[in-house]
Short mmCIF file of C-alpha atoms in Angstrom, two decimals:
data_model
loop_
_atom_site.label_atom_id
_atom_site.label_comp_id
_atom_site.label_asym_id
_atom_site.label_seq_id
_atom_site.Cartn_x
_atom_site.Cartn_y
_atom_site.Cartn_z
CA MET A 1 84.11 -19.52 23.01
CA ASP A 2 86.57 -22.45 23.10
CA LEU A 3 85.65 -23.18 19.49
CA GLU A 4 86.65 -19.66 18.42
CA ARG A 5 90.05 -20.02 20.05
CA GLU A 6 90.64 -23.44 18.49
CA LYS A 7 89.66 -22.43 14.95
CA GLY A 8 91.08 -18.91 15.15
CA ILE A 9 87.86 -17.32 13.83
CA THR A 10 85.00 -15.26 15.24
CA ILE A 11 81.74 -17.23 15.26
CA LYS A 12 79.48 -15.12 17.47
CA SER A 13 79.20 -11.32 17.44
CA HIS A 14 79.75 -9.64 20.84
CA ALA A 15 78.47 -6.26 21.99
CA ILE A 16 80.06 -4.13 24.74
CA GLN A 17 79.80 -0.55 26.01
CA MET A 18 82.78 1.57 27.04
CA LYS A 19 83.31 5.11 28.33
CA TYR A 20 85.94 7.24 26.59
CA PHE A 21 87.30 10.63 27.70
CA GLN A 22 88.66 13.14 25.19
CA ASN A 23 89.39 16.86 25.82
CA GLY A 24 87.47 16.72 29.12
CA GLU A 25 84.35 15.33 27.43
CA GLU A 26 82.88 11.91 28.23
CA TYR A 27 81.77 9.77 25.28
CA VAL A 28 79.88 6.47 25.41
CA LEU A 29 80.92 4.01 22.69
CA ASN A 30 78.81 0.95 21.91
CA LEU A 31 81.03 -1.54 20.08
CA ILE A 32 80.20 -4.84 18.42
CA ASP A 33 82.69 -7.39 17.12
CA THR A 34 81.40 -9.44 14.17
CA PRO A 35 82.61 -12.57 12.36
CA GLY A 36 84.11 -12.25 8.88
CA HIS A 37 83.45 -15.71 7.39
CA VAL A 38 80.72 -15.94 4.70
CA ASP A 39 78.86 -18.63 6.73
CA PHE A 40 78.24 -16.09 9.51
CA SER A 41 77.18 -13.16 7.30
CA TYR A 42 73.81 -13.07 9.12
CA GLU A 43 75.63 -12.00 12.32
CA VAL A 44 77.20 -9.16 10.30
CA SER A 45 73.84 -8.00 8.85
CA ARG A 46 72.38 -7.83 12.39
CA ALA A 47 75.28 -5.69 13.63
CA ILE A 48 75.13 -3.39 10.59
CA ALA A 49 71.39 -2.76 11.14
CA SER A 50 72.20 -1.50 14.66
CA CYS A 51 75.27 0.70 13.95
CA GLU A 52 76.29 4.12 12.60
CA GLY A 53 79.81 3.24 11.53
CA ALA A 54 82.29 0.41 11.00
CA LEU A 55 86.02 -0.21 11.36
CA LEU A 56 87.25 -2.03 8.26
CA LEU A 57 90.05 -4.19 9.72
CA VAL A 58 92.50 -5.55 7.15
CA ASP A 59 95.29 -7.94 8.15
CA ALA A 60 98.64 -6.47 6.97
CA SER A 61 100.13 -9.94 6.49
CA GLN A 62 97.24 -11.25 4.32
CA GLY A 63 95.77 -8.20 2.60
CA ILE A 64 92.13 -7.87 1.54
CA GLN A 65 90.14 -11.12 1.48
CA ALA A 66 86.99 -12.04 -0.46
CA GLN A 67 84.68 -11.93 2.58
CA THR A 68 86.12 -8.51 3.59
CA ILE A 69 84.85 -7.11 0.29
CA SER A 70 81.33 -8.57 0.65
CA ASN A 71 80.99 -7.31 4.27
CA LEU A 72 82.29 -3.89 3.20
CA TYR A 73 79.64 -3.61 0.47
CA LEU A 74 77.00 -4.62 3.04
CA ALA A 75 78.14 -1.73 5.29
CA ILE A 76 78.26 0.76 2.39
CA ASP A 77 74.71 -0.24 1.29
CA ASN A 78 73.53 0.64 4.83
CA ASN A 79 75.22 4.09 4.64
CA LEU A 80 77.68 3.36 7.45
CA GLU A 81 80.71 5.60 7.95
CA ILE A 82 83.79 3.44 7.20
CA ILE A 83 87.14 3.88 8.99
CA PRO A 84 89.80 1.71 7.27
CA VAL A 85 92.38 0.17 9.65
CA VAL A 86 95.47 -1.87 8.74
CA ASN A 87 95.98 -4.31 11.64
CA LYS A 88 98.96 -6.51 12.71
CA ILE A 89 101.50 -3.97 11.38
CA ASP A 90 104.22 -5.27 13.75
CA MET A 91 104.08 -8.84 12.41
CA GLU A 92 106.88 -10.34 10.36
CA GLY A 93 105.91 -10.21 6.69
CA ALA A 94 103.45 -7.32 7.17
CA MET A 95 102.82 -5.61 3.78
CA VAL A 96 101.63 -2.24 5.13
CA GLU A 97 102.07 -0.06 2.01
CA GLU A 98 100.70 -2.74 -0.31
CA THR A 99 97.64 -3.23 1.93
CA LYS A 100 97.09 0.55 1.95
CA ASP A 101 97.09 0.51 -1.89
CA GLN A 102 94.45 -2.24 -1.89
CA ILE A 103 92.22 -0.27 0.54
CA VAL A 104 92.54 2.95 -1.51
CA ASP A 105 91.52 1.04 -4.69
CA LEU A 106 88.62 -0.65 -2.92
CA VAL A 107 87.13 2.12 -0.74
CA GLY A 108 88.30 5.15 -2.71
CA CYS A 109 89.53 6.92 0.45
CA LYS A 110 92.68 9.02 0.94
CA ARG A 111 95.86 7.26 2.10
CA GLU A 112 96.11 9.55 5.16
CA ASP A 113 92.62 8.43 6.30
CA ILE A 114 93.87 4.85 6.77
CA MET A 115 94.73 4.05 10.41
CA LEU A 116 97.60 1.73 11.42
CA ALA A 117 97.23 -0.52 14.46
CA SER A 118 98.37 -3.61 16.31
CA GLY A 119 96.01 -5.50 18.61
CA LYS A 120 99.00 -7.32 20.12
CA SER A 121 100.90 -4.25 21.37
CA GLY A 122 98.01 -1.73 21.45
CA LEU A 123 99.82 0.47 18.90
CA GLY A 124 97.48 2.94 17.17
CA VAL A 125 94.44 2.18 19.37
CA PRO A 126 94.19 5.70 20.95
CA GLU A 127 94.24 7.21 17.43
CA ILE A 128 91.42 4.86 16.33
CA LEU A 129 89.26 5.92 19.31
CA GLU A 130 89.86 9.59 18.42
CA ALA A 131 88.87 8.85 14.80
CA ILE A 132 85.67 7.11 15.94
CA VAL A 133 84.61 10.21 17.91
CA ALA A 134 85.61 12.58 15.08
CA ARG A 135 84.28 10.68 12.04
CA ILE A 136 81.34 8.51 13.10
CA PRO A 137 78.08 10.44 13.71
CA ALA A 138 76.30 10.15 17.06
CA PRO A 139 73.04 8.12 17.02
CA LYS A 140 69.96 10.06 15.95
CA GLY A 141 66.50 9.52 17.42
CA ASN A 142 63.59 11.20 19.21
CA PRO A 143 63.67 10.69 23.03
CA ASP A 144 59.99 11.82 23.30
CA ALA A 145 58.65 9.43 20.61
CA PRO A 146 57.10 6.03 21.48
CA LEU A 147 59.72 3.39 22.33
CA GLN A 148 61.31 1.61 19.35
CA ALA A 149 64.17 -0.80 20.14
CA LEU A 150 65.65 -3.42 17.80
CA ILE A 151 66.55 -6.86 19.25
CA PHE A 152 69.88 -7.78 17.65
CA ASP A 153 70.78 -10.80 19.79
CA SER A 154 69.61 -12.95 22.70
CA VAL A 155 71.01 -15.59 25.06
CA PHE A 156 69.48 -18.18 27.38
CA ASN A 157 70.24 -18.14 31.10
CA SER A 158 68.99 -21.14 33.07
CA TYR A 159 68.15 -18.94 36.11
CA ARG A 160 66.83 -15.71 34.52
CA GLY A 161 65.32 -17.08 31.29
CA ILE A 162 65.91 -15.32 27.97
CA ILE A 163 68.05 -12.16 27.98
CA SER A 164 67.47 -9.97 24.91
CA TYR A 165 70.07 -7.46 23.66
CA PHE A 166 68.62 -4.37 21.97
CA ARG A 167 69.49 -0.95 20.52
CA VAL A 168 67.06 1.93 21.28
CA PHE A 169 66.22 3.98 18.17
CA ASN A 170 63.46 6.20 19.68
CA GLY A 171 62.06 6.74 23.19
CA GLU A 172 63.40 5.08 26.34
CA ILE A 173 62.86 1.91 28.38
CA LYS A 174 62.71 1.86 32.21
CA LYS A 175 62.89 -0.96 34.74
CA GLY A 176 59.35 -2.16 35.52
CA ASP A 177 57.87 -0.90 32.19
CA LYS A 178 55.23 -3.06 30.54
CA ILE A 179 56.69 -3.82 27.11
CA ARG A 180 55.38 -5.45 23.93
CA PHE A 181 57.25 -7.44 21.29
CA PHE A 182 55.90 -5.87 18.09
CA ASN A 183 55.89 -8.92 15.76
CA THR A 184 54.62 -11.52 18.24
CA GLY A 185 52.22 -9.07 19.97
CA GLU A 186 53.03 -10.50 23.43
CA ASP A 187 53.27 -8.27 26.55
CA TYR A 188 55.84 -8.64 29.35
CA VAL A 189 57.27 -6.71 32.29
CA ALA A 190 60.87 -5.47 32.04
CA GLU A 191 62.11 -7.01 35.32
CA GLU A 192 65.65 -5.74 34.72
CA VAL A 193 67.26 -3.46 32.16
CA GLY A 194 70.95 -2.65 31.95
CA VAL A 195 74.00 -2.08 29.80
CA LEU A 196 76.58 -4.56 28.48
CA LEU A 197 79.90 -3.89 30.18
CA LEU A 198 82.38 -6.71 30.91
CA GLU A 199 79.56 -7.97 33.13
CA LYS A 200 75.88 -7.07 32.73
CA SER A 201 75.32 -3.85 34.68
CA PRO A 202 71.69 -3.01 35.75
CA ARG A 203 70.32 0.52 35.14
CA THR A 204 66.97 2.20 35.85
CA VAL A 205 66.59 3.55 32.29
CA ILE A 206 68.09 2.97 28.82
CA LYS A 207 67.74 6.06 26.59
CA THR A 208 67.67 6.82 22.85
CA GLY A 209 70.81 5.68 20.99
CA ASP A 210 71.91 3.36 23.79
CA VAL A 211 72.47 -0.38 23.68
CA GLY A 212 71.36 -2.62 26.53
CA TYR A 213 69.73 -5.83 27.68
CA VAL A 214 66.28 -6.65 29.08
CA ILE A 215 65.22 -9.59 31.27
CA THR A 216 61.50 -10.41 31.23
CA GLY A 217 61.52 -13.93 32.68
CA ILE A 218 60.55 -15.53 29.33
CA LYS A 219 61.45 -19.22 29.32
CA GLU A 220 60.08 -20.20 25.87
CA SER A 221 62.58 -19.41 23.12
CA LYS A 222 59.80 -19.20 20.46
CA GLU A 223 58.54 -15.97 22.09
CA VAL A 224 61.70 -13.98 21.27
CA LYS A 225 62.70 -13.30 17.67
CA VAL A 226 65.96 -11.62 16.74
CA GLY A 227 65.05 -8.64 14.53
CA ASP A 228 61.80 -7.94 16.44
CA THR A 229 60.97 -4.46 17.80
CA ILE A 230 60.38 -3.76 21.51
CA THR A 231 57.79 -1.06 22.28
CA LEU A 232 55.67 0.00 25.28
CA THR A 233 52.25 -1.61 25.84
CA GLU A 234 50.55 1.68 26.86
CA ARG A 235 52.12 3.78 24.10
CA PRO A 236 53.09 1.46 21.21
CA CYS A 237 54.94 2.62 18.10
CA ALA A 238 53.10 2.68 14.76
CA GLU A 239 55.47 0.28 12.96
CA GLY A 240 58.38 -2.03 13.69
CA ILE A 241 61.97 -1.17 12.78
CA LYS A 242 63.02 -2.47 9.40
CA GLY A 243 65.76 -4.70 10.72
CA PHE A 244 67.55 -7.36 8.73
CA GLU A 245 66.01 -9.68 6.20
CA GLU A 246 64.81 -13.22 6.88
CA VAL A 247 67.61 -15.77 6.74
CA LYS A 248 67.81 -18.05 3.67
CA PRO A 249 69.49 -21.39 4.43
CA MET A 250 71.87 -22.66 1.74
CA VAL A 251 72.63 -26.19 2.97
CA PHE A 252 70.27 -28.73 4.56
CA ALA A 253 71.06 -31.80 6.66
CA GLY A 254 69.20 -34.06 9.07
CA ILE A 255 70.30 -34.03 12.72
CA TYR A 256 69.26 -37.05 14.81
CA PRO A 257 69.99 -38.01 18.43
CA ILE A 258 72.15 -41.15 18.76
CA ASP A 259 69.80 -42.28 21.57
CA THR A 260 66.20 -41.98 20.27
CA ASP A 261 64.96 -41.18 23.82
CA GLN A 262 66.81 -37.85 23.62
CA TYR A 263 64.54 -36.39 20.89
CA GLU A 264 62.88 -33.84 23.23
CA GLU A 265 66.26 -32.86 24.71
CA LEU A 266 67.57 -32.26 21.19
CA ARG A 267 64.54 -30.04 20.44
CA ASP A 268 65.22 -27.95 23.60
CA SER A 269 68.93 -27.70 22.70
CA LEU A 270 68.13 -26.48 19.16
CA ASP A 271 65.61 -23.96 20.58
CA LYS A 272 68.27 -22.49 22.89
CA LEU A 273 70.89 -22.52 20.14
CA LYS A 274 68.53 -20.67 17.77
CA LEU A 275 68.23 -17.87 20.35
CA ASN A 276 71.96 -17.34 20.08
CA ASP A 277 72.22 -18.11 16.35
CA ALA A 278 69.12 -16.87 14.53
CA SER A 279 70.38 -18.13 11.15
CA LEU A 280 69.71 -21.76 12.18
CA THR A 281 66.37 -23.13 10.90
CA TYR A 282 64.90 -26.55 11.69
CA GLU A 283 61.74 -28.63 11.44
CA PRO A 284 60.92 -32.16 12.68
CA GLU A 285 61.40 -35.13 10.34
CA SER A 286 61.71 -38.91 10.65
CA SER A 287 63.95 -41.46 8.98
CA VAL A 288 63.54 -45.22 8.69
CA ALA A 289 67.21 -45.74 9.56
CA LEU A 290 67.60 -43.11 12.29
CA GLY A 291 64.15 -42.58 13.85
CA PHE A 292 62.95 -39.07 14.80
CA GLY A 293 65.11 -36.00 14.31
CA PHE A 294 65.19 -32.56 12.67
CA ARG A 295 65.79 -31.24 9.16
CA CYS A 296 68.08 -28.26 9.71
CA GLY A 297 69.01 -25.40 7.38
CA PHE A 298 72.50 -23.84 7.55
CA LEU A 299 74.29 -20.98 5.80
CA GLY A 300 77.16 -23.27 4.74
CA MET A 301 79.28 -26.27 5.65
CA LEU A 302 81.32 -24.45 8.32
CA HIS A 303 78.05 -23.35 9.94
CA LEU A 304 76.88 -27.00 9.99
CA GLU A 305 80.16 -28.10 11.58
CA ILE A 306 79.99 -25.35 14.24
CA ILE A 307 76.35 -26.17 15.16
CA GLN A 308 77.28 -29.85 15.55
CA GLU A 309 80.24 -28.92 17.78
CA ARG A 310 78.15 -26.51 19.89
CA LEU A 311 75.43 -29.13 20.42
CA ASP A 312 78.10 -31.46 21.75
CA ARG A 313 79.98 -28.96 23.93
CA GLU A 314 77.24 -26.68 25.25
CA PHE A 315 74.37 -29.16 25.56
CA ASN A 316 76.20 -32.51 25.75
CA MET A 317 74.16 -33.84 22.80
CA ASN A 318 75.72 -36.57 20.66
CA VAL A 319 74.08 -36.40 17.24
CA ILE A 320 74.21 -38.09 13.83
CA THR A 321 74.26 -35.75 10.81
CA THR A 322 73.00 -37.01 7.44
CA VAL A 323 74.51 -36.22 4.03
CA PRO A 324 74.09 -32.45 3.45
CA ASN A 325 72.20 -31.25 0.38
CA VAL A 326 70.72 -28.03 -1.03
CA SER A 327 67.21 -27.01 -2.13
CA PHE A 328 65.97 -27.89 -5.63
CA TYR A 329 62.85 -27.12 -7.64
CA ALA A 330 61.22 -30.11 -9.36
CA TYR A 331 58.61 -29.48 -12.08
CA THR A 332 56.24 -32.43 -12.53
CA THR A 333 54.46 -33.53 -15.72
CA ARG A 334 51.22 -32.26 -14.06
CA GLY A 335 52.59 -28.73 -14.00
CA GLU A 336 53.36 -28.64 -10.24
CA LYS A 337 56.42 -26.83 -8.88
CA LEU A 338 57.84 -28.63 -5.80
CA LEU A 339 60.54 -27.28 -3.46
CA ILE A 340 62.74 -30.22 -2.42
CA ASN A 341 64.91 -29.87 0.71
CA ASN A 342 65.23 -33.60 1.37
CA PRO A 343 66.18 -36.37 -1.11
CA THR A 344 63.37 -38.58 0.28
CA ASP A 345 60.81 -36.02 -1.05
CA PHE A 346 62.15 -36.37 -4.61
CA PRO A 347 59.27 -37.53 -6.88
CA ASP A 348 59.38 -40.59 -9.12
CA PRO A 349 61.65 -39.88 -12.16
CA THR A 350 58.79 -40.78 -14.56
CA GLN A 351 56.72 -37.87 -13.17
CA ILE A 352 59.46 -35.22 -13.47
CA GLU A 353 59.57 -32.85 -16.40
CA ARG A 354 62.71 -30.98 -15.26
CA VAL A 355 64.75 -30.17 -12.14
CA GLU A 356 66.35 -26.81 -11.34
CA GLU A 357 69.31 -26.42 -8.97
CA PRO A 358 70.62 -23.25 -7.25
CA TRP A 359 73.65 -21.46 -8.70
CA ILE A 360 75.96 -19.01 -6.95
CA ARG A 361 78.27 -16.20 -7.98
CA ALA A 362 81.60 -17.02 -6.37
CA SER A 363 84.59 -14.77 -5.93
CA THR A 364 88.03 -15.88 -4.83
CA ILE A 365 91.09 -13.72 -4.14
CA CYS A 366 94.52 -15.33 -4.41
CA LYS A 367 98.12 -14.90 -5.57
CA PRO A 368 98.63 -15.01 -9.39
CA GLU A 369 100.59 -18.31 -9.29
CA TYR A 370 97.44 -20.18 -8.14
CA ILE A 371 95.12 -18.96 -10.93
CA GLY A 372 95.52 -22.17 -13.01
CA ASN A 373 94.80 -24.47 -10.04
CA ILE A 374 91.66 -22.54 -9.06
CA ILE A 375 90.26 -22.39 -12.62
CA ASN A 376 90.89 -26.13 -12.94
CA LEU A 377 89.09 -26.86 -9.64
CA CYS A 378 86.06 -24.71 -10.53
CA ILE A 379 85.70 -26.12 -14.07
CA ASN A 380 85.82 -29.67 -12.64
CA LYS A 381 82.96 -28.59 -10.37
CA ARG A 382 80.84 -27.59 -13.44
CA GLY A 383 81.74 -23.91 -12.95
CA ILE A 384 81.68 -21.12 -15.55
CA PHE A 385 84.66 -18.74 -15.52
CA LYS A 386 83.41 -15.12 -15.58
CA GLY A 387 86.60 -13.09 -15.46
CA GLN A 388 89.50 -11.87 -13.36
CA THR A 389 90.63 -8.54 -11.90
CA TYR A 390 94.08 -7.66 -10.62
CA LEU A 391 93.56 -5.79 -7.32
CA THR A 392 97.34 -5.31 -7.06
CA GLN A 393 100.33 -6.96 -8.75
CA SER A 394 100.28 -9.80 -6.22
CA ARG A 395 96.51 -10.25 -5.66
CA VAL A 396 93.93 -11.26 -8.24
CA GLU A 397 90.17 -11.70 -7.91
CA LEU A 398 88.59 -14.54 -9.94
CA LEU A 399 84.82 -14.65 -10.60
CA PHE A 400 82.87 -17.85 -11.30
CA GLU A 401 79.32 -19.08 -11.53
CA LEU A 402 79.00 -22.47 -9.81
CA PRO A 403 76.22 -24.90 -8.86
CA LEU A 404 75.79 -24.73 -5.06
CA THR A 405 75.69 -28.57 -4.87
CA GLU A 406 79.32 -28.72 -5.99
CA ILE A 407 80.65 -26.58 -3.14
CA VAL A 408 78.66 -28.30 -0.37
CA PHE A 409 81.08 -31.18 0.24
CA ASP A 410 84.74 -30.37 0.12
CA PHE A 411 85.21 -27.39 -2.19
CA TYR A 412 86.52 -25.05 0.51
CA ASP A 413 89.06 -27.60 1.83
CA LYS A 414 90.32 -28.30 -1.70
CA LEU A 415 90.63 -24.58 -2.47
CA LYS A 416 92.72 -24.07 0.67
CA SER A 417 94.98 -27.05 -0.10
CA ILE A 418 95.69 -26.14 -3.77
CA THR A 419 96.53 -22.53 -2.78
CA ARG A 420 98.43 -23.44 0.44
CA GLY A 421 95.82 -21.60 2.49
CA TYR A 422 96.23 -18.26 0.66
CA ALA A 423 92.93 -18.08 -1.27
CA SER A 424 89.83 -16.56 0.31
CA PHE A 425 86.36 -17.45 -0.89
CA ASP A 426 82.98 -15.70 -0.85
CA TYR A 427 79.69 -16.35 -2.63
CA HIS A 428 76.16 -15.00 -3.19
CA PRO A 429 73.02 -16.82 -4.40
CA LEU A 430 72.33 -16.19 -8.09
CA ASP A 431 69.35 -18.13 -9.53
CA PHE A 432 67.97 -21.60 -10.28
CA ARG A 433 68.97 -23.35 -13.53
CA GLU A 434 67.82 -26.56 -15.20
CA SER A 435 70.06 -29.54 -14.52
CA ASP A 436 70.19 -33.31 -15.06
CA LEU A 437 69.91 -34.36 -11.41
CA VAL A 438 69.17 -37.86 -10.15
CA LYS A 439 68.45 -39.37 -6.75
CA LEU A 440 71.20 -41.74 -5.65
CA ASP A 441 70.00 -44.41 -3.19
CA ILE A 442 72.28 -46.51 -1.02
CA LYS A 443 70.90 -50.00 -0.26
CA LEU A 444 71.99 -52.50 2.39
CA ASN A 445 70.70 -55.99 1.55
CA GLY A 446 68.06 -54.41 -0.69
CA ASP A 447 66.77 -51.88 1.92
CA ASN A 448 67.23 -48.17 1.25
CA VAL A 449 69.25 -46.23 3.84
CA ASP A 450 67.38 -42.93 3.50
CA ALA A 451 69.95 -41.04 5.61
CA LEU A 452 72.61 -41.68 2.94
CA SER A 453 70.44 -40.72 -0.08
CA ALA A 454 71.73 -37.79 -2.12
CA LEU A 455 70.60 -35.70 -5.10
CA ILE A 456 73.50 -35.49 -7.51
CA HIS A 457 74.31 -34.63 -11.13
CA ARG A 458 74.01 -37.70 -13.41
CA VAL A 459 77.62 -37.35 -14.64
CA ARG A 460 78.96 -37.60 -11.06
CA ALA A 461 76.47 -40.18 -9.74
CA GLU A 462 78.24 -43.39 -10.76
CA ASP A 463 81.64 -42.31 -9.46
CA PHE A 464 80.17 -40.99 -6.20
CA GLY A 465 78.04 -44.13 -5.68
CA ARG A 466 81.07 -46.38 -6.13
CA LYS A 467 83.08 -44.38 -3.60
CA ILE A 468 80.30 -44.56 -0.98
CA CYS A 469 80.03 -48.35 -1.45
CA VAL A 470 83.81 -48.81 -1.03
CA LYS A 471 83.82 -46.54 2.05
CA LEU A 472 80.91 -48.38 3.67
CA LYS A 473 82.62 -51.73 3.02
CA GLU A 474 85.60 -50.48 5.05
CA LEU A 475 83.48 -49.11 7.90
CA LEU A 476 80.58 -51.53 8.42
CA PRO A 477 81.29 -54.32 10.94
CA ARG A 478 81.04 -57.87 9.53
CA GLN A 479 77.99 -59.95 10.48
CA GLN A 480 77.30 -63.69 10.37
CA PHE A 481 75.57 -63.17 7.03
CA VAL A 482 76.59 -61.61 3.72
CA ILE A 483 75.88 -57.84 3.40
CA ALA A 484 75.32 -56.43 -0.09
CA ILE A 485 76.03 -52.68 -0.37
CA GLN A 486 74.53 -51.17 -3.52
CA ALA A 487 74.22 -47.73 -5.07
CA ALA A 488 71.13 -47.31 -7.25
CA ILE A 489 69.47 -44.70 -9.47
CA GLY A 490 65.80 -45.70 -9.50
CA GLN A 491 65.81 -49.46 -10.26
CA LYS A 492 69.25 -49.45 -11.89
CA ILE A 493 72.15 -50.66 -9.69
CA ILE A 494 75.28 -48.66 -10.61
CA ALA A 495 77.75 -49.95 -7.99
CA ARG A 496 78.03 -52.89 -5.59
CA GLU A 497 80.34 -54.11 -2.83
CA THR A 498 79.90 -57.26 -0.73
CA ILE A 499 80.90 -57.79 2.89
CA SER A 500 81.47 -61.52 3.34
CA ALA A 501 80.02 -63.31 6.37
CA LEU A 502 81.89 -64.17 9.51
CA ARG A 503 82.18 -67.96 9.53
CA LYS A 504 81.57 -69.74 12.79
CA ASP A 505 83.20 -73.18 12.79
CA VAL A 506 80.25 -75.39 13.80
CA THR A 507 82.10 -78.63 12.99
CA ALA A 508 84.92 -77.95 15.47
CA LYS A 509 83.35 -80.23 18.09
CA CYS A 510 83.30 -83.24 15.69
CA TYR A 511 86.40 -85.39 16.26
CA GLY A 512 86.33 -87.82 13.31
CA GLY A 513 83.08 -89.75 12.92
CA ASP A 514 80.69 -89.94 9.99
CA ILE A 515 80.75 -87.17 7.34
CA SER A 516 76.92 -87.02 7.34
CA ARG A 517 77.00 -85.60 10.89
CA LYS A 518 79.21 -82.70 9.78
CA ARG A 519 77.04 -82.12 6.70
CA LYS A 520 73.93 -82.00 8.91
CA LEU A 521 75.53 -79.29 11.11
CA LEU A 522 76.59 -77.25 8.03
CA GLU A 523 73.08 -77.49 6.54
CA LYS A 524 71.62 -76.31 9.84
CA GLN A 525 74.06 -73.36 9.86
CA LYS A 526 73.11 -72.53 6.26
CA GLU A 527 69.41 -72.40 7.21
CA GLY A 528 70.21 -70.22 10.22
CA LYS A 529 72.22 -67.76 8.08
CA LYS A 530 69.40 -67.58 5.56
CA ARG A 531 66.91 -66.77 8.34
CA MET A 532 69.37 -64.28 9.92
CA LYS A 533 69.75 -62.45 6.58
CA GLN A 534 65.95 -62.05 6.40
CA VAL A 535 65.49 -60.70 9.93
CA GLY A 536 68.98 -59.37 10.79
CA SER A 537 69.53 -55.61 10.63
CA VAL A 538 72.79 -53.85 9.83
CA GLU A 539 73.82 -51.16 12.33
CA ILE A 540 75.50 -48.21 10.63
CA PRO A 541 78.13 -46.57 12.87
CA GLN A 542 78.28 -42.74 13.18
CA SER A 543 81.76 -42.83 11.54
CA ALA A 544 80.10 -44.06 8.30
CA PHE A 545 77.90 -40.96 8.05
CA LEU A 546 80.86 -38.67 8.75
CA ALA A 547 83.07 -40.52 6.25
CA VAL A 548 80.55 -39.97 3.45
CA LEU A 549 80.91 -36.20 3.99
CA LYS A 550 84.68 -36.48 3.56
CA ILE A 551 84.79 -38.63 0.40
CA ASP A 552 87.73 -37.37 -1.60
CA ASP A 553 87.66 -36.84 -5.35
#
C-alpha cells in the first residue's frame, strides 16, 4: 500500500506461499507478515490463530519496543514456536549484542538460538529458512475428517466478488465443491480455489495444513465474516474453529460524506473496507449539522487516521470526521445502566447518579533520560504511576494506569516529541472507574453543533472549551451578521468568542444630501442583519473539525 510506504509501517497483514528445498526435500512454507502497531493488534491475532510458529523480529538499531512485547505474549499464549531474529544488523548504530541481551531476558532462550539477519542485503536469510524447517512443527490435522477451514482475511474484487483467504485445519476443499459458511449457515459453490503465490494461482484441491483462497461469486460483504469456518454442505463439521475473539473498539467517531447524496456510496465503501479490515465497526447515525452518516468504532487514533486515508485513496470518498470519543457507562437515578458511545446520547445531568470511564494499563519503553518527561506527561493526563523495570542499562519500561479519554487526542504525538521519537507505547483495556465527566456543547448563535460535542473531565472542560472557541474564531468565515461561539456545560456558558460582522457600506452611493436619507439606509441595513441572523446558517468548514482534533495543550 502507498500508505504503508509513506508512514513506514505495516498496516495490513499479507499471506504468501513459497517452496523451499533443503537436502533434496521439498518444503512448502506458508508465511504471513503482520503489523506491529498496537492499533492493528487484531491483524496479529488473526495471523496467530492460523500459524504454528512466529519469527520475533527485533530491530538492532532500536531494540525491543513495547508493542513487540505485547505481540510476543500473544504468540506465547497461543503456544507458537518462537524463533528470535535480530534484524538490520548491518545498519550504522546497530546494537547487536545489547539487543541479544534484551531478547534473552524477555524470551528466556539461549544466545545461540538467536538468528542474525539483514533484510537489505539478505544476510542470514538462508539460516532463518533452515531454522523454520528444523524448529517449527508441521501443521497437524486429519485429511479424512470433515472440512474445517478458518477464514483469516478477505478482499473485494470488482469482477470476481469477494475472495476469502483461509487455512485448512482438517479435510480438503476441491474446485466445484458445495461449501457452507458455518456461522452464517449460507451455502455456495467454490468456483475457484487456489494458493497465494506472488499472483493467485488456481489449484484443483487445497489439502489439510495448506493456506489458500476461494472465490464463490459473493457480492454482498455482509455474507463473509473473518473468523468464520468453511465446511462442506454434504458433510459439515460438528463445530466451528475457535478463531480469534470479537473485536472491541476503543475509540468512536462519526464519519459523514461531505456531499449528503453520497451516503449510500459511503456505506458501500465501508462495507468493502470492513472485508479487508475486520476490526472496523460502524452503524448509521444522523447529525443536525452534518446530515446522515455512520458512527464508527476504531482500535485507536492511528486506525481512525488510516481508515480516513483509505476511504479517500481507495474509494475516492471525501468525508468529515467528528470529534473522537470513547465509550462510557452512565448510571441514572432510576437505576439504569446506559452504554454511551456518542455525546448526543448523554442523559440530562440531573438524571445521572454517576458516570464510569474506561481505564487502560499502559506500558512505555524508553531511554532512562526521558523518564521524568514521560512521568510528567502521564500525571498531567490523570495517570497513576505503577512502577518501572530496567530491561537493560539503557532501556527502561514504565507502567501506568491512564483514563482512555486522555490518550485519544494527542498523547502519542506528545510522547514521541518529548522523547525525540525513542519511546514506544502499548496499552490494554483495564476496567471502568467512576469519574466526574461532563458534556461540553459548542454553540453557534445559540444552536448546538452536535458534531463538536465532547464528553470530558470537569477539570479540563473549561480550558478545552476556551481553546475550541478560539480555534473556531480563526477558522470560521465572517458573515454579514455577528456570530457568537460559545462553549457550554448544560445551561452554563464557560467560554465565548465573537466573530464581528462584515460591514457593507450602504451609504457609499450618497454624495452629500440630507442626513436622514443615510440614517434611513442604515436602519434598513440593521433590520436586514437582524433578519439574516435569525435565518442565516453558519457553514463549518472541514478544516474546523480537523483542527479540533489537533488542539494543543
